[in-house]
């Protein structure tokens, strides 16, 4: 893990990663803390301003070992394998299609029963909150009632325990002679929590036009500028698509945000081939992007009847107002960069005819 964003040369191109490799258990055990790698990020944890995106891939549980981040809050998105997470506040199981948030300074240990992989968004500034609902009103998107805190649990053991601290982008460790999970009681509301993405109440356009994906925001880490986030966690859940006179997939655009996308399961409607579960894409600010050529032709000629989209699929986006810098691991060492990603747009053709007139 690292936060030195000047250690690798900038790359403004559209980027896609094949599914990140899970360590082979036959070659040795790798636990959650050992299997963490930083993909990209921006800012500085020393000044409490910025974020990191990490990938975890592991094949064994953390044994007599826990970790915490002094730098920020972890939003963890499992993609393969359930995580049984022990914390000072109790324990919780987080399965694929669920997320959890473990805030700054909270000690936790991850146990797995199978090879596991997922994504982490770490924010250095504020805590994650629900987005302002504005004219939506009292209910919608992710409702507070659906967030769950850990089940009460503690262990009273005198045993050698390794404590790992992520501090200013580096990992440190110390030893202590008892379990860190010997907290018998606590009060307040500064706790870890989990959320089932199937509980999300989808809001969508029901007449015409493609709505901004901010309507799918689950959690946000707000900046001091209204409407501009340090980071948003956005999902693209199963839903109805009913717009008339509209190109329904995401339109081609470039904007002032950086967009990292991951896929938990299924096929993302704008790029059904190449973007696979456990992989990712990064479209940096002001870099143009949009649906691949196959999706464009299909959507441009579709019969615009009401239809279900994204059934069996869950894609998500970490969106940030920061310009994200790649690490060497993210652009080279991981060996998962799709060097032919750009080809998905090469088949796009111009259909413009200046002689055509609306009737």
C-alpha atoms as one frame of an Amber mdcrd trajectory, in Angstrom:
protein
   0.000   0.000   0.000   1.201   3.501  -0.711   0.215   7.146  -1.062   3.140
   8.507  -3.092   1.231   9.612  -6.166   4.331  10.911  -7.962   6.105   7.556
  -8.076   4.598   6.565 -11.442   4.123   8.515 -14.659   0.581   9.881 -15.237
  -1.642   8.085 -17.741  -4.703  10.000 -19.034  -5.907   7.129 -21.241  -9.014
   5.062 -20.618  -7.908   2.050 -18.568  -9.398  -1.370 -17.994  -8.177  -4.203
 -15.797  -8.872  -7.893 -16.237 -10.069  -9.587 -13.009  -7.382  -9.115 -10.390
  -5.443 -12.270  -9.557  -6.232 -14.158  -6.370  -3.097 -15.730  -4.836  -2.751
 -19.469  -5.394  -3.048 -21.226  -2.042  -0.655 -23.919  -3.285   2.060 -21.242
  -3.407   1.429 -20.005   0.131  -1.145 -18.437   2.394  -2.001 -14.766   1.862
  -4.390 -13.061   4.269  -6.428  -9.867   3.843  -3.737  -7.528   5.166  -1.027
  -9.182   3.091  -3.182  -9.137  -0.047  -3.835  -5.382  -0.076  -2.504  -3.341
  -2.990  -3.113   0.291  -3.864  -4.395   0.858  -7.401  -4.666   4.646  -7.533
  -5.444   7.685  -5.467  -4.849  11.379  -4.797  -4.253  13.735  -1.928  -2.414
  13.245   1.332  -3.420  11.463   4.541  -1.046  13.721   6.492  -3.234  16.709
   5.674  -6.457  14.649   5.823  -7.428  15.400   2.242  -7.887  12.805  -0.494
  -8.573   9.148  -1.136  -7.106   5.817  -2.204  -8.547   2.874  -4.115  -7.186
  -0.507  -3.061  -7.682  -4.072  -4.249  -7.638  -6.988  -1.828  -7.073 -10.604
  -2.862  -6.499 -13.342  -0.287  -6.812 -17.067   0.324  -6.530 -17.379   4.121
  -7.787 -15.795   7.325  -5.891 -13.346   9.499  -4.646 -15.510  12.382  -4.029
 -13.698  15.669  -3.663 -10.549  13.640  -5.722  -7.394  13.152  -5.303  -4.072
  11.372  -6.594  -0.546  11.367  -6.096   2.598   9.302  -4.907   5.808  10.903
  -5.387   7.499   7.529  -9.099   7.192   6.831 -12.303   5.186   6.495 -12.476
   1.907   4.538 -15.515   1.209   2.365 -15.114  -2.481   1.497 -16.866  -4.057
  -1.525 -16.502  -7.863  -1.597 -16.660  -9.348  -5.092 -15.766 -12.987  -4.459
 -16.005 -14.767  -1.125 -17.770 -13.693   2.072 -15.775 -11.828   4.708 -16.291
 -12.586   8.388 -15.059  -9.418  10.046 -14.189  -9.247  13.735 -14.133  -5.758
  15.252 -13.899  -4.111  18.663 -17.667  -3.551  18.356 -18.627  -7.132  17.518
 -18.615  -9.245  14.374 -20.342  -9.141  10.997 -20.405 -11.229   7.838 -20.218
  -9.285   4.598 -21.076 -11.181   1.426 -20.686 -10.192  -2.232 -23.448  -7.683
  -3.082 -23.080  -6.237   0.409 -20.690  -3.529   1.547 -19.277  -2.476   4.876
 -17.617   0.636   6.257 -14.896   0.449   8.898 -13.960   3.921  10.070 -10.598
   5.406  10.892  -8.864   3.814  13.860 -11.151   0.791  14.236  -9.295  -2.485
  14.639 -10.587  -5.399  12.611  -9.604  -8.881  11.502 -10.854 -10.655   8.374
 -11.601 -14.369   8.190 -12.368 -16.143   4.899 -13.484 -19.647   3.973 -12.537
 -19.501   0.282 -10.337 -17.478  -2.081 -11.615 -13.904  -1.844 -11.310 -10.659
  -3.749 -12.768  -7.184  -3.647 -12.375  -3.431  -3.731 -11.732  -0.771  -1.089
 -12.378   2.963  -1.220 -10.450   4.803   1.505 -11.255   8.454   2.225  -8.991
  10.716   4.274 -11.373  13.626   4.857 -14.762  13.150   6.427 -16.867  10.093
   7.117 -19.284   8.588   4.599 -22.838   9.878   4.873 -26.097   9.367   3.034
 -26.550  11.823   0.150 -28.934  14.730   0.561 -32.269  13.654  -0.907 -33.488
  17.126  -1.885 -36.838  16.967  -3.717 -36.894  13.160  -3.418 -38.121  13.752
   0.120 -37.969  11.544   3.193 -37.496   8.118   1.603 -35.418   6.803  -1.257
 -32.021   5.521  -2.366 -30.289   3.892   0.634 -32.589   4.144   3.632 -31.073
   4.455   7.138 -33.154   1.555   8.471 -31.286  -0.919   6.244 -27.794  -0.291
   7.644 -26.714  -2.901  10.189 -24.135  -2.731  12.988 -22.060  -5.710  14.206
 -23.502  -8.473  16.357 -22.275  -8.124  19.949 -19.239 -10.328  20.607 -15.928
 -10.252  22.437 -13.065 -12.577  23.263 -11.005 -12.578  26.456  -7.726 -14.218
  25.478  -4.160 -13.747  26.577  -2.384 -14.557  23.352   0.326 -13.014  21.181
  -1.430 -10.697  18.731  -0.033  -8.750  15.784  -1.473  -5.251  15.350  -1.014
  -3.662  11.891  -1.397   0.088  11.505  -1.755   1.804   8.131  -0.105   5.136
   8.905   0.644   7.824   6.306   0.337   5.261   3.530   2.739   2.722   5.036
   2.141  -0.429   7.077   3.567  -0.800  10.595   3.120  -3.599  13.085   3.365
  -4.125  16.827   2.863  -7.032  19.214   0.625  -7.275  22.251  -0.136 -10.073
  24.671  -3.933 -10.125  24.504  -6.756 -10.036  21.981  -7.718  -6.533  20.797
 -11.326  -7.714  20.693 -11.760  -7.784  24.481 -14.147  -4.812  24.471 -17.179
  -5.939  26.464 -19.348  -2.849  25.979 -19.461   0.478  24.150 -21.786   3.418
  23.617 -22.280   6.049  20.935 -22.786   5.753  17.187 -19.218   5.626  15.860
 -19.414   2.017  14.745 -18.705  -0.134  11.693 -21.739  -0.974   9.597 -22.852
  -3.022   6.619 -25.470  -2.626   3.896 -27.135  -4.991   1.429 -27.142  -3.408
  -2.043 -30.415  -5.193  -2.875 -32.090  -2.870  -0.346 -31.373   0.188  -2.511
 -34.561   1.979  -3.603 -33.900   2.889  -7.241 -34.924   6.271  -8.616 -34.886
   6.589 -12.403 -36.033   8.700 -15.370 -39.568   7.701 -16.374 -40.235  10.006
 -19.353 -37.116  10.821 -21.403 -33.346  11.428 -21.174 -30.584   9.639 -19.309
 -30.385  10.790 -15.693 -27.055  11.569 -14.054 -25.733   8.508 -12.186 -25.741
  10.545  -8.975 -29.317   9.280  -8.547 -27.731   5.905  -7.732 -25.499   7.235
  -4.917 -25.447   4.972  -1.879 -22.917   6.852   0.256 -20.907  10.037  -0.187
 -17.918  11.714   1.401 -18.667  15.369   0.877 -16.178  18.155   0.248 -16.428
  21.766   1.379 -17.907  22.643  -2.037 -21.610  21.891  -2.336 -22.350  19.278
  -4.979 -18.729  18.210  -5.373 -17.706  15.061  -3.506 -14.364  13.808  -2.301
 -15.870  10.438  -3.238 -19.262   8.972  -4.069 -20.115   5.279  -3.943 -22.602
   4.696  -6.765 -24.253   1.462  -7.918 -26.038   0.392 -11.108 -28.643  -2.047
  -9.817 -31.365  -4.049 -11.589 -34.182  -1.713 -12.629 -36.774  -0.830 -15.241
 -35.804   1.300 -18.233 -38.772   3.130 -19.795 -37.513   6.384 -21.360 -38.917
   7.401 -24.738 -37.017   9.169 -27.563 -33.792   8.488 -25.680 -30.428   6.812
 -26.096 -30.812   4.839 -22.871 -27.243   3.739 -22.050 -24.820   6.259 -20.503
 -24.082   8.900 -23.101 -20.595   9.754 -24.351 -19.042  12.370 -22.147 -16.046
  13.825 -20.416 -16.413  15.580 -17.104 -14.690  17.036 -14.060 -14.816  13.776
 -12.077 -12.642  10.663 -12.030 -14.644   7.452 -12.416 -13.404   4.059 -11.249
 -15.844   1.240 -11.950 -15.906  -2.310 -10.651 -18.194  -5.249 -11.329 -19.422
  -7.534  -8.558 -21.429  -9.867 -10.780 -23.110 -10.141 -14.172 -22.554  -7.980
 -17.260 -22.588  -4.179 -17.291 -25.063  -2.984 -19.919 -22.737  -0.392 -21.526
 -19.863  -2.879 -22.014 -21.066  -6.455 -21.956 -17.775  -7.868 -23.217 -14.355
  -7.351 -21.678 -15.503  -5.742 -18.420 -15.655  -8.754 -16.116 -16.445  -9.371
 -12.438 -13.385  -8.725 -10.315 -11.886  -6.315 -12.834 -12.213  -2.565 -13.186
 -12.024   0.529 -15.356 -10.712   4.042 -14.751 -11.847   7.019 -16.806  -9.912
  10.051 -15.598 -11.306  13.539 -15.496 -11.814  15.111 -18.928 -10.983  11.820
 -20.689 -13.879  10.945 -23.054 -15.665   7.638 -22.586 -18.989   5.914 -23.030
 -20.614   2.708 -24.333 -18.698   0.443 -26.680 -19.595   0.320 -30.379 -21.724
  -2.816 -30.036 -23.817  -1.234 -27.286 -24.188   1.965 -29.337 -25.551   0.177
 -32.402 -27.859  -1.995 -30.341 -29.291   0.885 -28.288 -29.591   3.189 -31.302
 -31.837   0.714 -33.100 -33.730  -0.708 -30.135 -37.488  -0.782 -29.848 -38.006
   1.567 -26.895 -40.436  -0.475 -24.890 -40.324  -0.848 -21.137 -37.678  -3.406
 -20.249 -35.697  -4.739 -17.336 -31.970  -4.041 -17.374 -29.072  -5.251 -15.235
 -30.918  -8.263 -13.804 -28.297 -10.520 -12.225 -25.771  -7.692 -12.403 -24.246
  -5.276  -9.917 -21.750  -2.739 -11.184 -20.539   0.148  -9.046 -18.508   3.329
  -9.298 -16.095   5.156  -7.010 -16.435   8.717  -8.324 -14.189  11.542  -7.128
 -13.496  15.204  -7.809  -9.784  14.395  -7.400  -7.554  13.553 -10.359  -6.486
   9.997  -9.545  -2.870   8.929 -10.015  -1.914   5.321 -10.729   0.600   3.350
  -8.706   3.241   1.167 -10.289   1.297  -1.858  -9.074  -1.871  -0.583 -10.737
  -0.313   0.166 -14.111   2.398  -2.494 -14.302   3.098  -4.931 -11.479  -0.418
  -6.381 -11.223  -0.135  -7.554 -14.862  -3.892  -7.106 -15.346  -4.079  -3.999
 -17.568  -6.079  -4.638 -20.751  -3.849  -3.136 -23.420  -6.612  -3.444 -26.062
  -9.355  -1.623 -24.153  -9.340   1.288 -26.600 -10.461  -1.039 -29.391 -13.995
  -1.261 -27.991 -14.664   2.213 -29.468 -12.904   1.764 -32.800 -16.035   0.438
 -34.489 -18.060   3.612 -33.839 -19.273   5.238 -37.048 -20.740   8.609 -37.849
 -24.446   8.450 -38.755 -24.857  12.191 -39.193 -26.546  13.348 -42.399 -26.979
  17.137 -42.727 -29.805  16.569 -45.202 -31.972  14.740 -42.682 -34.727  16.875
 -41.190 -37.136  16.212 -38.345 -40.610  15.574 -39.628
